mmCIF file of C-alpha atoms in Angstrom:
data_model
loop_
_atom_site.group_PDB
_atom_site.id
_atom_site.type_symbol
_atom_site.label_atom_id
_atom_site.label_comp_id
_atom_site.label_asym_id
_atom_site.label_seq_id
_atom_site.Cartn_x
_atom_site.Cartn_y
_atom_site.Cartn_z
ATOM 1 C CA MET A 1 333.771 174.322 -116.188
ATOM 2 C CA ALA A 2 335.497 172.527 -119.036
ATOM 3 C CA LEU A 3 333.643 172.386 -122.312
ATOM 4 C CA SER A 4 333.736 169.435 -124.662
ATOM 5 C CA ILE A 5 333.820 169.395 -128.438
ATOM 6 C CA LYS A 6 330.161 168.334 -128.472
ATOM 7 C CA GLN A 7 329.175 171.311 -126.340
ATOM 8 C CA PHE A 8 331.111 173.720 -128.532
ATOM 9 C CA SER A 9 329.572 172.289 -131.687
ATOM 10 C CA LEU A 10 326.072 172.529 -130.192
ATOM 11 C CA ILE A 11 326.630 176.170 -129.234
ATOM 12 C CA VAL A 12 327.935 176.996 -132.724
ATOM 13 C CA ALA A 13 325.088 175.141 -134.438
ATOM 14 C CA PHE A 14 322.318 176.499 -132.186
ATOM 15 C CA SER A 15 323.445 180.113 -132.392
ATOM 16 C CA SER A 16 323.834 179.930 -136.179
ATOM 17 C CA VAL A 17 320.357 178.437 -136.567
ATOM 18 C CA LEU A 18 318.992 181.321 -134.475
ATOM 19 C CA SER A 19 320.933 183.782 -136.647
ATOM 20 C CA PHE A 20 319.447 182.162 -139.732
ATOM 21 C CA ILE A 21 315.890 182.262 -138.374
ATOM 22 C CA PHE A 22 316.133 185.899 -137.254
ATOM 23 C CA GLY A 23 317.649 186.908 -140.609
ATOM 24 C CA VAL A 24 314.956 185.177 -142.674
ATOM 25 C CA VAL A 25 312.146 186.577 -140.516
ATOM 26 C CA ALA A 26 313.689 190.066 -140.749
ATOM 27 C CA GLU A 27 313.752 189.730 -144.541
ATOM 28 C CA ASN A 28 310.129 188.623 -144.646
ATOM 29 C CA LYS A 29 308.901 191.371 -142.278
ATOM 30 C CA LYS A 30 310.701 194.208 -144.092
ATOM 31 C CA PRO A 31 308.224 196.544 -145.780
ATOM 32 C CA ALA A 32 308.569 197.084 -149.515
ATOM 33 C CA ALA A 33 308.386 200.863 -149.139
ATOM 34 C CA GLY A 34 307.137 203.608 -146.873
ATOM 35 C CA ILE A 35 304.069 205.761 -147.403
ATOM 36 C CA PRO A 36 304.952 209.252 -148.724
ATOM 37 C CA VAL A 37 303.157 212.125 -146.970
ATOM 38 C CA PRO A 38 303.665 215.312 -149.017
ATOM 39 C CA GLY A 39 304.345 218.551 -147.195
ATOM 40 C CA ILE A 40 305.444 222.018 -148.241
ATOM 41 C CA GLY A 41 308.699 221.440 -150.122
ATOM 42 C CA VAL A 42 309.334 218.105 -148.395
ATOM 43 C CA VAL A 43 308.074 214.562 -148.390
ATOM 44 C CA MET A 44 307.770 212.828 -145.042
ATOM 45 C CA CYS A 45 307.937 209.058 -145.177
ATOM 46 C CA LYS A 46 305.736 207.084 -142.840
ATOM 47 C CA TYR A 47 306.925 203.532 -142.386
ATOM 48 C CA PRO A 48 304.763 200.774 -140.935
ATOM 49 C CA SER A 49 305.895 199.391 -137.605
ATOM 50 C CA ASP A 50 308.090 196.389 -138.273
ATOM 51 C CA PRO A 51 310.752 194.441 -136.353
ATOM 52 C CA THR A 52 313.293 194.376 -139.205
ATOM 53 C CA VAL A 53 316.000 196.402 -137.457
ATOM 54 C CA VAL A 54 315.751 194.485 -134.173
ATOM 55 C CA LEU A 55 315.694 191.126 -135.935
ATOM 56 C CA GLY A 56 318.644 192.144 -138.109
ATOM 57 C CA TYR A 57 320.702 193.044 -135.049
ATOM 58 C CA LEU A 58 319.672 189.810 -133.309
ATOM 59 C CA SER A 59 320.723 187.834 -136.368
ATOM 60 C CA LEU A 60 324.079 189.621 -136.370
ATOM 61 C CA ALA A 61 324.520 189.033 -132.616
ATOM 62 C CA PHE A 62 323.939 185.294 -132.941
ATOM 63 C CA LEU A 63 326.295 185.175 -135.940
ATOM 64 C CA LEU A 64 328.967 186.787 -133.755
ATOM 65 C CA VAL A 65 328.283 184.259 -130.960
ATOM 66 C CA SER A 66 328.608 181.426 -133.467
ATOM 67 C CA THR A 67 331.846 182.858 -134.861
ATOM 68 C CA VAL A 68 333.433 183.524 -131.457
ATOM 69 C CA PHE A 69 332.610 180.046 -130.195
ATOM 70 C CA GLY A 70 333.734 178.557 -133.522
ATOM 71 C CA LEU A 71 337.128 180.255 -133.185
ATOM 72 C CA TRP A 72 337.417 179.486 -129.487
ATOM 73 C CA SER A 73 336.564 175.825 -130.038
ATOM 74 C CA LEU A 74 339.511 175.353 -132.384
ATOM 75 C CA PHE A 75 342.160 176.484 -129.910
ATOM 76 C CA TYR A 76 340.516 175.443 -126.626
ATOM 77 C CA PRO A 77 342.667 173.123 -124.461
ATOM 78 C CA TYR A 78 340.427 170.048 -124.245
ATOM 79 C CA LYS A 79 341.056 167.826 -121.210
ATOM 80 C CA GLY A 80 343.685 170.342 -120.106
ATOM 81 C CA LYS A 81 345.913 169.597 -123.102
ATOM 82 C CA SER A 82 346.723 172.461 -125.408
ATOM 83 C CA ILE A 83 348.217 172.098 -128.840
ATOM 84 C CA PRO A 84 350.520 174.572 -130.597
ATOM 85 C CA GLN A 85 348.819 176.535 -133.358
ATOM 86 C CA GLY A 86 351.523 175.458 -135.773
ATOM 87 C CA ALA A 87 350.422 171.849 -135.359
ATOM 88 C CA LEU A 88 346.879 172.789 -136.384
ATOM 89 C CA PHE A 89 347.920 174.867 -139.366
ATOM 90 C CA ARG A 90 350.199 172.115 -140.690
ATOM 91 C CA SER A 91 347.093 170.561 -142.191
ATOM 92 C CA THR A 92 346.261 172.232 -145.492
ATOM 93 C CA THR A 93 342.650 171.054 -145.306
ATOM 94 C CA PHE A 94 342.212 172.608 -141.863
ATOM 95 C CA MET A 95 343.746 175.864 -143.064
ATOM 96 C CA VAL A 96 341.421 175.993 -146.083
ATOM 97 C CA PHE A 97 338.280 175.386 -144.015
ATOM 98 C CA PHE A 98 339.451 177.802 -141.309
ATOM 99 C CA ASN A 99 339.922 180.583 -143.881
ATOM 100 C CA ILE A 100 336.608 179.819 -145.599
ATOM 101 C CA ALA A 101 334.838 179.916 -142.213
ATOM 102 C CA LEU A 102 336.403 183.298 -141.434
ATOM 103 C CA PHE A 103 335.521 184.656 -144.886
ATOM 104 C CA THR A 104 331.917 183.453 -144.775
ATOM 105 C CA ALA A 105 331.466 184.829 -141.253
ATOM 106 C CA GLY A 106 332.708 188.232 -142.429
ATOM 107 C CA LEU A 107 330.530 188.106 -145.540
ATOM 108 C CA ALA A 108 327.471 187.126 -143.491
ATOM 109 C CA ALA A 109 328.156 189.966 -141.051
ATOM 110 C CA ALA A 110 328.380 192.438 -143.930
ATOM 111 C CA LEU A 111 325.210 191.104 -145.555
ATOM 112 C CA LEU A 112 323.315 191.336 -142.267
ATOM 113 C CA LEU A 113 324.706 194.652 -141.075
ATOM 114 C CA TRP A 114 324.387 196.640 -144.300
ATOM 115 C CA PRO A 115 320.578 196.358 -144.758
ATOM 116 C CA THR A 116 319.952 196.601 -141.016
ATOM 117 C CA LEU A 117 321.845 199.877 -140.761
ATOM 118 C CA THR A 118 320.268 201.148 -143.987
ATOM 119 C CA GLU A 119 316.788 200.341 -142.703
ATOM 120 C CA GLN A 120 317.532 202.049 -139.395
ATOM 121 C CA PHE A 121 318.860 205.086 -141.285
ATOM 122 C CA HIS A 122 315.676 205.262 -143.389
ATOM 123 C CA LEU A 123 313.505 205.064 -140.272
ATOM 124 C CA MET A 124 315.450 207.797 -138.478
ATOM 125 C CA HIS A 125 315.813 210.200 -141.425
ATOM 126 C CA ASN A 126 312.358 210.104 -142.939
ATOM 127 C CA VAL A 127 312.042 213.671 -144.267
ATOM 128 C CA HIS A 128 313.224 214.183 -147.851
ATOM 129 C CA ARG A 129 313.420 217.189 -150.123
ATOM 130 C CA ASN A 130 312.518 216.792 -153.790
ATOM 131 C CA LYS A 131 311.837 213.089 -153.416
ATOM 132 C CA SER A 132 308.538 211.342 -153.996
ATOM 133 C CA ASP A 133 309.334 207.781 -152.931
ATOM 134 C CA CYS A 134 310.136 206.325 -149.520
ATOM 135 C CA PRO A 135 312.930 203.766 -149.889
ATOM 136 C CA THR A 136 313.776 200.833 -147.651
ATOM 137 C CA ALA A 137 316.850 198.645 -147.464
ATOM 138 C CA LYS A 138 317.688 196.517 -150.478
ATOM 139 C CA THR A 139 315.569 193.384 -150.667
ATOM 140 C CA GLY A 140 317.312 190.035 -150.385
ATOM 141 C CA LEU A 141 320.416 191.029 -148.436
ATOM 142 C CA LEU A 142 319.100 189.999 -145.013
ATOM 143 C CA GLY A 143 317.954 186.628 -146.333
ATOM 144 C CA GLY A 144 321.253 186.116 -148.131
ATOM 145 C CA GLY A 145 323.143 187.045 -144.972
ATOM 146 C CA ALA A 146 321.059 184.540 -143.021
ATOM 147 C CA PHE A 147 321.977 181.737 -145.426
ATOM 148 C CA VAL A 148 325.663 182.679 -145.432
ATOM 149 C CA SER A 149 325.535 182.758 -141.620
ATOM 150 C CA LEU A 150 324.320 179.169 -141.629
ATOM 151 C CA ASP A 151 327.030 178.233 -144.136
ATOM 152 C CA SER A 152 329.637 179.845 -141.915
ATOM 153 C CA ALA A 153 328.615 177.657 -138.989
ATOM 154 C CA LEU A 154 328.905 174.559 -141.152
ATOM 155 C CA PHE A 155 332.442 175.547 -142.096
ATOM 156 C CA TRP A 156 333.268 176.167 -138.410
ATOM 157 C CA LEU A 157 331.990 172.687 -137.574
ATOM 158 C CA VAL A 158 334.077 171.085 -140.341
ATOM 159 C CA ALA A 159 337.123 173.039 -139.144
ATOM 160 C CA LEU A 160 336.421 171.812 -135.602
ATOM 161 C CA MET A 161 336.357 168.201 -136.792
ATOM 162 C CA LEU A 162 339.620 168.721 -138.672
ATOM 163 C CA ALA A 163 341.164 170.400 -135.608
ATOM 164 C CA ASP A 164 340.117 167.446 -133.470
ATOM 165 C CA ASN A 165 341.814 165.082 -135.934
ATOM 166 C CA ALA A 166 344.960 167.231 -135.955
ATOM 167 C CA ARG A 167 344.911 167.300 -132.143
ATOM 168 C CA GLU A 168 344.716 163.508 -131.969
ATOM 169 C CA ASP A 169 347.527 163.138 -134.501
ATOM 170 C CA TYR A 170 349.676 165.615 -132.597
ATOM 171 C CA PHE A 171 349.296 163.820 -129.280
ATOM 172 C CA GLU A 172 349.986 160.440 -130.924
ATOM 173 C CA GLU A 173 353.222 161.874 -132.365
ATOM 174 C CA VAL A 174 354.217 163.281 -128.981
ATOM 175 C CA GLU A 175 353.642 159.947 -127.251
ATOM 176 C CA LYS A 176 355.476 157.890 -129.904
ATOM 177 C CA ASP A 177 358.464 160.199 -130.460
ATOM 178 C CA PRO A 178 361.409 159.060 -128.291
ATOM 179 C CA LYS A 179 362.953 162.560 -128.507
ATOM 180 C CA THR A 180 360.184 164.038 -126.405
ATOM 181 C CA GLU A 181 360.530 164.465 -122.701
ATOM 182 C CA HIS A 182 357.474 164.981 -120.496
ATOM 183 C CA GLY A 183 355.189 165.744 -123.452
ATOM 184 C CA GLN A 184 357.351 168.484 -124.971
ATOM 185 C CA ILE A 185 358.969 168.330 -128.355
ATOM 186 C CA THR A 186 362.625 169.261 -128.520
ATOM 187 C CA ALA A 187 364.128 170.798 -131.591
#
């Protein structure tokens, strides 16, 4: 089944919105701290049941789906016509938005993964020596990661529009250039 640019953009947008929603809900559901239960020489932390870790991983998963489809959409051969990568990267604007989309996707992944793993670590290792408080993951990182995830998708969509323009320009050049033979450019 051949996918169109509209379908790719809908997949990128929908998965990033889901990543955003899961990240914001994970941030809001995260407890401020655990309840310390003192023992002999140790403090055991009891944390309330919360879906923060699961929601954090879901947010990360949908960010990865958005990023993979964003990358795939740029180099996908629409209508059976592929374009050389050099033709896409000739455009400075495309290159800038492509790099910003990659950077923001990586930053969003880091901002989502760090507190999720930290929260999971705190839940698994809840016995402390010489400690009276029960920490949780840093507040604000999951929400920030959710917003950067949404920003990343917007940059992927702009890069997709620029890639579509570069694709159209490339095929116009190929059709107009008398030096081409059967749709191939000769050096």
